[in-house]
Coordinates of C-alpha atoms in Angstrom, one line a residue:
M1 CA 1.8 -6.2 -32.9
R2 CA 2.1 -4.0 -29.4
R3 CA 3.8 -6.4 -27.1
S4 CA 2.8 -6.2 -22.9
L5 CA 4.7 -5.6 -20.4
P6 CA 6.4 -8.8 -17.7
A7 CA 3.9 -9.1 -15.0
I8 CA 6.8 -8.1 -12.9
D9 CA 6.8 -5.2 -14.9
R10 CA 3.4 -4.4 -14.3
S11 CA 3.0 -4.4 -10.9
V12 CA 5.6 -2.2 -10.6
L13 CA 4.0 0.1 -12.6
Y14 CA 1.1 -0.6 -10.6
A15 CA 3.1 0.4 -7.1
L16 CA 4.7 4.5 -8.1
G17 CA 0.8 4.9 -9.2
A18 CA -0.7 3.8 -6.0
A19 CA 2.9 5.9 -4.4
F20 CA 2.4 9.0 -6.8
L21 CA -1.5 9.0 -5.6
F22 CA -1.3 9.1 -2.5
A23 CA 1.9 10.9 -1.8
L24 CA -1.1 13.9 -2.9
S25 CA -3.2 13.3 0.3
V26 CA -0.4 14.8 2.9
P27 CA -0.1 18.2 1.7
A28 CA -4.1 18.1 0.3
G29 CA -5.1 17.0 3.8
K30 CA -2.8 19.2 5.9
L31 CA -4.6 22.2 3.7
L32 CA -8.0 20.6 4.6
L33 CA -7.1 20.4 8.5
G34 CA -8.0 24.0 8.9
R35 CA -11.3 23.7 7.8
V36 CA -12.6 20.2 9.8
G37 CA -11.2 17.6 11.8
P38 CA -8.5 14.9 11.8
L39 CA -10.9 11.9 12.0
G40 CA -13.9 14.3 9.9
L41 CA -10.4 14.0 7.1
S42 CA -9.9 10.4 7.4
A43 CA -14.0 9.1 7.4
L44 CA -14.2 11.7 4.3
C45 CA -11.4 10.1 2.8
Y46 CA -12.3 6.9 3.3
L47 CA -15.8 7.3 2.2
G48 CA -14.5 9.4 -1.2
G49 CA -12.3 6.1 -2.3
G50 CA -14.5 3.8 -1.7
L51 CA -18.1 5.8 -3.0
G52 CA -15.4 6.5 -7.1
L53 CA -14.8 3.2 -6.6
L54 CA -17.7 1.2 -5.7
L55 CA -19.6 3.5 -8.5
Y56 CA -17.2 2.7 -11.2
K57 CA -17.8 -1.7 -10.5
L58 CA -20.9 -0.8 -10.9
L59 CA -20.7 0.9 -14.4
S60 CA -17.4 -1.0 -15.6
G61 CA -18.5 -4.8 -14.2
G62 CA -20.9 -5.7 -17.0
A63 CA -18.1 -4.2 -20.1
A64 CA -17.9 -7.3 -22.7
G65 CA -14.1 -8.2 -22.3
Q66 CA -13.9 -7.7 -19.0
A67 CA -12.1 -10.5 -16.7
K68 CA -13.5 -11.7 -14.2
E69 CA -11.6 -11.7 -10.6
A70 CA -11.9 -15.1 -8.3
P71 CA -14.7 -13.9 -5.8
L72 CA -14.0 -13.4 -2.0
E73 CA -14.5 -16.1 0.8
K74 CA -15.5 -16.9 4.5
K75 CA -11.2 -17.5 5.1
D76 CA -11.0 -14.1 3.8
L77 CA -13.0 -12.7 6.2
P78 CA -10.0 -12.2 9.5
Y79 CA -7.9 -10.8 6.9
I80 CA -10.4 -8.4 5.8
I81 CA -11.3 -7.4 9.5
G82 CA -8.2 -6.6 10.0
F83 CA -7.5 -4.7 7.2
V84 CA -10.6 -2.8 7.7
A85 CA -9.6 -1.6 11.7
A86 CA -5.9 -1.1 11.4
G87 CA -5.2 0.4 7.7
G88 CA -9.8 1.7 6.8
A89 CA -10.0 3.3 10.2
L90 CA -7.0 3.7 12.4
A91 CA -4.1 4.6 10.6
P92 CA -5.8 7.2 9.0
A93 CA -7.0 9.6 12.0
F94 CA -2.7 9.1 14.1
L95 CA -1.5 10.0 10.2
F96 CA -3.9 13.2 10.3
T97 CA -4.4 13.8 13.8
G98 CA 0.2 14.0 13.7
L99 CA -0.4 16.0 10.7
K100 CA -1.9 18.5 12.8
L101 CA 0.9 18.5 15.5
A102 CA 3.3 18.8 12.9
S103 CA 5.0 20.0 9.3
S104 CA 3.3 17.8 5.7
S105 CA 7.1 17.6 4.6
A106 CA 8.3 16.2 7.5
A107 CA 5.9 14.0 8.6
S108 CA 6.1 12.8 4.6
L109 CA 9.4 12.2 5.7
M110 CA 7.9 10.7 9.0
L111 CA 5.4 7.4 6.9
N112 CA 9.1 5.8 5.3
F113 CA 8.9 3.7 8.2
E114 CA 6.0 2.0 6.4
L115 CA 8.5 0.2 4.5
V116 CA 10.3 -0.8 7.3
F117 CA 7.6 -2.1 9.6
T118 CA 5.8 -3.1 6.4
A119 CA 8.9 -5.7 5.2
V120 CA 9.7 -6.7 9.2
I121 CA 7.0 -7.7 9.3
A122 CA 5.9 -9.9 5.7
V123 CA 9.4 -11.5 7.6
V124 CA 9.2 -11.6 11.1
V125 CA 5.3 -13.1 10.9
F126 CA 4.3 -14.0 7.7
R127 CA 7.8 -15.0 6.7
E128 CA 8.8 -14.0 3.1
H129 CA 12.8 -14.0 2.5
G130 CA 14.7 -10.5 3.4
G131 CA 17.9 -10.4 2.8
R132 CA 21.0 -7.9 3.7
R133 CA 19.5 -4.7 2.0
L134 CA 16.2 -5.6 3.5
W135 CA 17.8 -4.9 6.5
L136 CA 20.0 -1.8 5.9
A137 CA 17.8 -0.1 3.9
A138 CA 15.2 -0.7 7.4
G139 CA 18.0 1.0 9.5
L140 CA 18.9 4.0 7.7
I141 CA 14.7 4.6 7.4
T142 CA 15.0 4.9 11.3
A143 CA 18.1 7.1 11.5
G144 CA 16.7 9.1 8.8
G145 CA 13.7 8.9 11.0
I146 CA 15.6 9.9 14.5
A147 CA 17.5 12.6 11.8
L148 CA 13.8 15.2 11.4
A149 CA 13.9 14.9 15.6
L150 CA 16.7 17.2 15.9
E151 CA 16.8 20.4 17.3
P152 CA 19.7 22.9 17.9
G153 CA 19.9 21.7 21.9
G154 CA 19.5 17.7 21.2
F155 CA 17.0 14.8 20.2
S156 CA 13.4 16.1 21.1
F157 CA 10.1 13.6 21.4
Q158 CA 7.8 15.3 19.3
P159 CA 4.3 13.6 19.3
G160 CA 2.8 14.7 15.8
L161 CA 5.5 12.8 14.8
A162 CA 5.3 9.9 17.1
L163 CA 1.8 9.8 16.0
V164 CA 2.3 9.3 12.2
A165 CA 4.9 6.9 13.1
L166 CA 2.1 5.4 14.5
A167 CA -0.4 5.6 11.7
S168 CA 2.6 3.9 9.2
L169 CA 3.1 0.7 12.0
F170 CA -0.9 0.5 11.1
W171 CA -0.7 0.8 8.0
A172 CA 1.6 -1.5 7.3
V173 CA -0.1 -4.6 9.5
D174 CA -2.9 -2.9 6.2
N175 CA -0.6 -4.5 3.7
N176 CA 0.1 -6.9 4.9
L177 CA -2.9 -8.8 5.8
T178 CA -4.4 -6.9 2.3
A179 CA -1.7 -8.8 0.5
K180 CA -2.9 -12.5 2.2
V181 CA -5.8 -12.3 0.4
S182 CA -4.3 -9.7 -2.2
L183 CA -5.2 -12.8 -5.0
K184 CA -8.6 -10.9 -4.7
D185 CA -11.3 -8.6 -6.4
P186 CA -8.4 -5.7 -5.9
L187 CA -11.6 -3.7 -6.2
T188 CA -13.9 -5.3 -4.5
L189 CA -11.1 -5.2 -1.6
S190 CA -11.1 -1.4 -2.0
V191 CA -14.3 -0.8 -1.5
I192 CA -14.9 -3.1 1.7
K193 CA -12.0 -1.4 3.5
G194 CA -12.8 2.8 1.7
L195 CA -16.4 2.5 3.5
A196 CA -16.0 0.6 6.6
G197 CA -12.8 1.9 6.9
G198 CA -15.5 5.7 6.4
C199 CA -18.2 4.5 8.6
V200 CA -15.8 3.2 12.0
N201 CA -14.0 6.9 11.4
A202 CA -16.7 8.7 11.0
A203 CA -18.5 7.6 13.9
L204 CA -16.1 8.3 15.9
A205 CA -15.5 11.6 14.6
F206 CA -19.1 12.5 16.4
Y207 CA -19.5 10.7 19.6
S208 CA -16.4 13.1 20.2
G209 CA -18.7 16.2 19.0
E210 CA -16.1 17.2 15.9
A211 CA -18.0 19.4 14.2
L212 CA -19.4 18.6 10.2
P213 CA -17.2 20.8 7.3
A214 CA -19.3 22.7 5.5
P215 CA -20.5 20.9 2.2
K216 CA -17.3 22.6 -0.5
T217 CA -15.0 21.3 1.5
A218 CA -16.6 17.8 2.5
L219 CA -17.0 17.2 -1.6
L220 CA -13.0 18.2 -1.4
A221 CA -12.0 15.6 0.8
L222 CA -14.4 13.3 -0.3
G223 CA -12.8 13.4 -4.3
L224 CA -9.5 13.7 -2.8
G225 CA -10.5 9.8 -0.9
F226 CA -11.5 8.2 -4.1
V227 CA -7.3 9.5 -5.6
S228 CA -6.0 9.1 -3.0
Y229 CA -7.6 6.2 -1.5
G230 CA -9.3 4.7 -3.6
V231 CA -7.8 4.0 -6.6
S232 CA -3.9 4.6 -4.8
L233 CA -5.0 1.9 -2.6
A234 CA -6.4 -0.4 -5.9
L235 CA -3.2 0.2 -8.1
L236 CA -0.9 -1.4 -5.2
V237 CA -3.7 -4.6 -4.6
R238 CA -2.6 -5.3 -7.8
A239 CA 0.9 -4.7 -7.8
M240 CA 1.1 -7.4 -4.3
R241 CA 0.0 -9.8 -6.9
G242 CA 3.5 -9.6 -8.8
L243 CA 5.8 -9.0 -5.4
G244 CA 4.8 -9.5 -2.0
A245 CA 3.5 -7.5 0.6
G246 CA 7.3 -7.0 2.0
R247 CA 8.4 -5.4 -2.1
A248 CA 5.7 -4.1 -3.8
G249 CA 5.9 -2.4 0.2
A250 CA 9.9 -0.8 -1.4
F251 CA 8.1 0.5 -4.4
F252 CA 5.2 1.9 -2.8
G253 CA 8.0 3.2 -0.5
V254 CA 8.8 6.6 -2.3
Y255 CA 5.8 8.4 -1.5
P256 CA 7.2 10.3 0.9
F257 CA 9.6 12.1 -1.0
L258 CA 6.5 13.2 -3.5
G259 CA 5.2 14.0 0.0
T260 CA 8.1 16.1 1.0
A261 CA 8.5 17.1 -2.6
L262 CA 5.2 18.4 -3.2
S263 CA 5.0 20.3 0.7
C264 CA 8.1 21.7 0.1
L265 CA 6.5 23.5 -3.5
W266 CA 2.5 23.7 -3.0
L267 CA 3.1 24.4 1.3
G268 CA 5.6 27.1 0.7
E269 CA 7.6 25.0 3.6
A270 CA 11.2 25.5 4.4
F271 CA 13.5 22.1 2.9
S272 CA 15.5 22.0 6.4
L273 CA 19.0 20.6 6.7
R274 CA 17.7 17.9 9.0
L275 CA 15.2 17.2 6.3
G276 CA 17.9 17.3 3.6
L277 CA 19.7 14.5 5.5
A278 CA 16.8 12.6 6.9
F279 CA 15.4 13.2 2.3
A280 CA 19.4 11.5 1.3
L281 CA 19.1 8.7 4.4
T282 CA 15.6 7.5 3.3
G283 CA 16.8 7.9 -0.1
A284 CA 18.8 5.4 -0.3
A285 CA 17.1 3.0 1.4
A286 CA 14.6 3.2 -1.4
A287 CA 17.3 3.2 -3.5
L288 CA 18.2 0.1 -2.2
L289 CA 15.5 -2.2 -2.0
L290 CA 14.4 -0.9 -5.8
G291 CA 18.0 -2.0 -7.2
E292 CA 17.4 -4.8 -5.6
K293 CA 17.5 -8.4 -7.7
H294 CA 16.1 -11.9 -6.3
A295 CA 16.5 -14.8 -9.3
H296 CA 18.0 -18.8 -8.5
A297 CA 16.3 -22.0 -8.7
H298 CA 12.7 -22.9 -7.0
T299 CA 10.9 -25.8 -6.7
H300 CA 7.1 -24.6 -6.7
E301 CA 5.4 -27.1 -4.6
P302 CA 1.7 -28.3 -5.2
L303 CA -0.6 -25.6 -4.7
E304 CA -5.1 -25.2 -5.3
H305 CA -6.2 -22.0 -5.5
D306 CA -8.9 -19.2 -7.2
H307 CA -7.3 -15.9 -8.7
L308 CA -7.9 -14.1 -12.5
H309 CA -4.1 -15.4 -14.4
G310 CA -3.0 -15.9 -17.4
H311 CA -1.4 -18.9 -19.4
D312 CA 2.3 -18.4 -18.5
A313 CA 4.7 -20.8 -17.6
H314 CA 3.2 -21.4 -13.6
H315 CA -0.5 -21.7 -15.3
A316 CA 0.0 -24.4 -17.9
H317 CA -2.8 -26.4 -16.7
P318 CA -5.4 -28.3 -18.9
H319 CA -9.8 -26.8 -19.3
P320 CA -12.7 -28.3 -20.3
G321 CA -12.5 -29.9 -23.9
G322 CA -9.0 -29.2 -23.9
A323 CA -9.8 -25.7 -24.8
D324 CA -6.8 -22.5 -22.9
G325 CA -8.3 -20.1 -20.8
P326 CA -9.7 -16.5 -23.2
G327 CA -7.1 -14.4 -21.8
E328 CA -6.6 -13.7 -18.5
H329 CA -9.6 -15.8 -15.7
S330 CA -10.2 -16.5 -12.7
H331 CA -11.3 -20.3 -11.4
P332 CA -10.2 -23.2 -9.5
H333 CA -6.9 -24.4 -10.5
T334 CA -4.0 -26.8 -9.1
H335 CA -0.4 -26.2 -10.0
E336 CA 1.6 -29.0 -9.8
K337 CA 4.8 -29.2 -9.2
L338 CA 7.2 -27.4 -11.0
E339 CA 11.5 -26.6 -10.8
H340 CA 12.6 -23.2 -11.9
S341 CA 15.0 -20.6 -12.6
H342 CA 14.1 -17.0 -12.9
G343 CA 13.8 -13.8 -10.9
H344 CA 10.4 -13.3 -9.2
G345 CA 9.8 -11.7 -5.4
P346 CA 8.1 -13.5 -2.5
D347 CA 4.3 -13.2 -4.2
A348 CA 1.6 -16.1 -3.5
H349 CA 3.4 -18.4 -5.9
H350 CA 6.8 -18.5 -4.6
R351 CA 6.6 -18.8 -0.7
H352 CA 9.4 -21.3 -0.6
E353 CA 11.8 -21.1 1.9
H354 CA 15.5 -19.8 1.4
G355 CA 18.8 -20.7 2.8
G356 CA 21.4 -18.2 4.2
G357 CA 20.6 -14.5 4.6
G358 CA 21.4 -12.7 0.8

């Protein structure tokens, strides 16, 4: 009998898979920017992600045995509007504009700031648990960003890298807002973000006077978007369910290193001393967060919500007629007060307070 991976292990794999697919977008986007403007590329990538996942959703919607996800509700609308604006429109526009001015390898490493911004927003605004490792990692990544701006004559402001850092900030906002609805259908969320973000950037490209790309270029950009923005986003949303925004962002945060490696190997960009220093600093930060263990006795307060779930220690509720739910399923259900101890992340079932800063 095949043993399934624990939920937290599956979530890690989802986050790492999302990271690899997203990493492809930086060197591939750098190549495409010679044929299409940054706003047009942003539009095509997000439309590719949204349309591809919409097609998959329509084709697989009636598949036998497919678990039904929890539907979106009216209360989810503010979060959806927020992550569409931040992550679907502003972030990719800033990324590709910055990528025109900076090397692909340096821009990839600069995207490590998404990890810092995601974690800081999660802790400061949404009250997730932080800890010493998180803040030390934030300091290392900041130092890595400074290293990228070092020139032989000293520190040099680089507009391209600043725009990439700004893209990281908006994706961090996106991550935290998406986490608030991560218990809902990840495919639906990804389709909404892709189509809405793509349409916004298409309108911006039109009104700014960007030239239309050749059909072949448009198809390549749509395909890149399907892989790097569509499939990647759906995997990241699934990862947030088990890990929370901060931890999912930490694992997803390996993508800048993959992007840098791909840029050097694929585009032939030089691996300079400052790039090596930034790589080492941000790599140490990622190792700190990836090695984090969080387990302690904690109390679950009563909670009622709706999401896809199976029956485990957190979902031992009864069903009508006394029958257990058939595998993974979704319905409104209530969690009774529960006290226990196990390894966990700040997901939707573990929003408890912590003492101290560990």
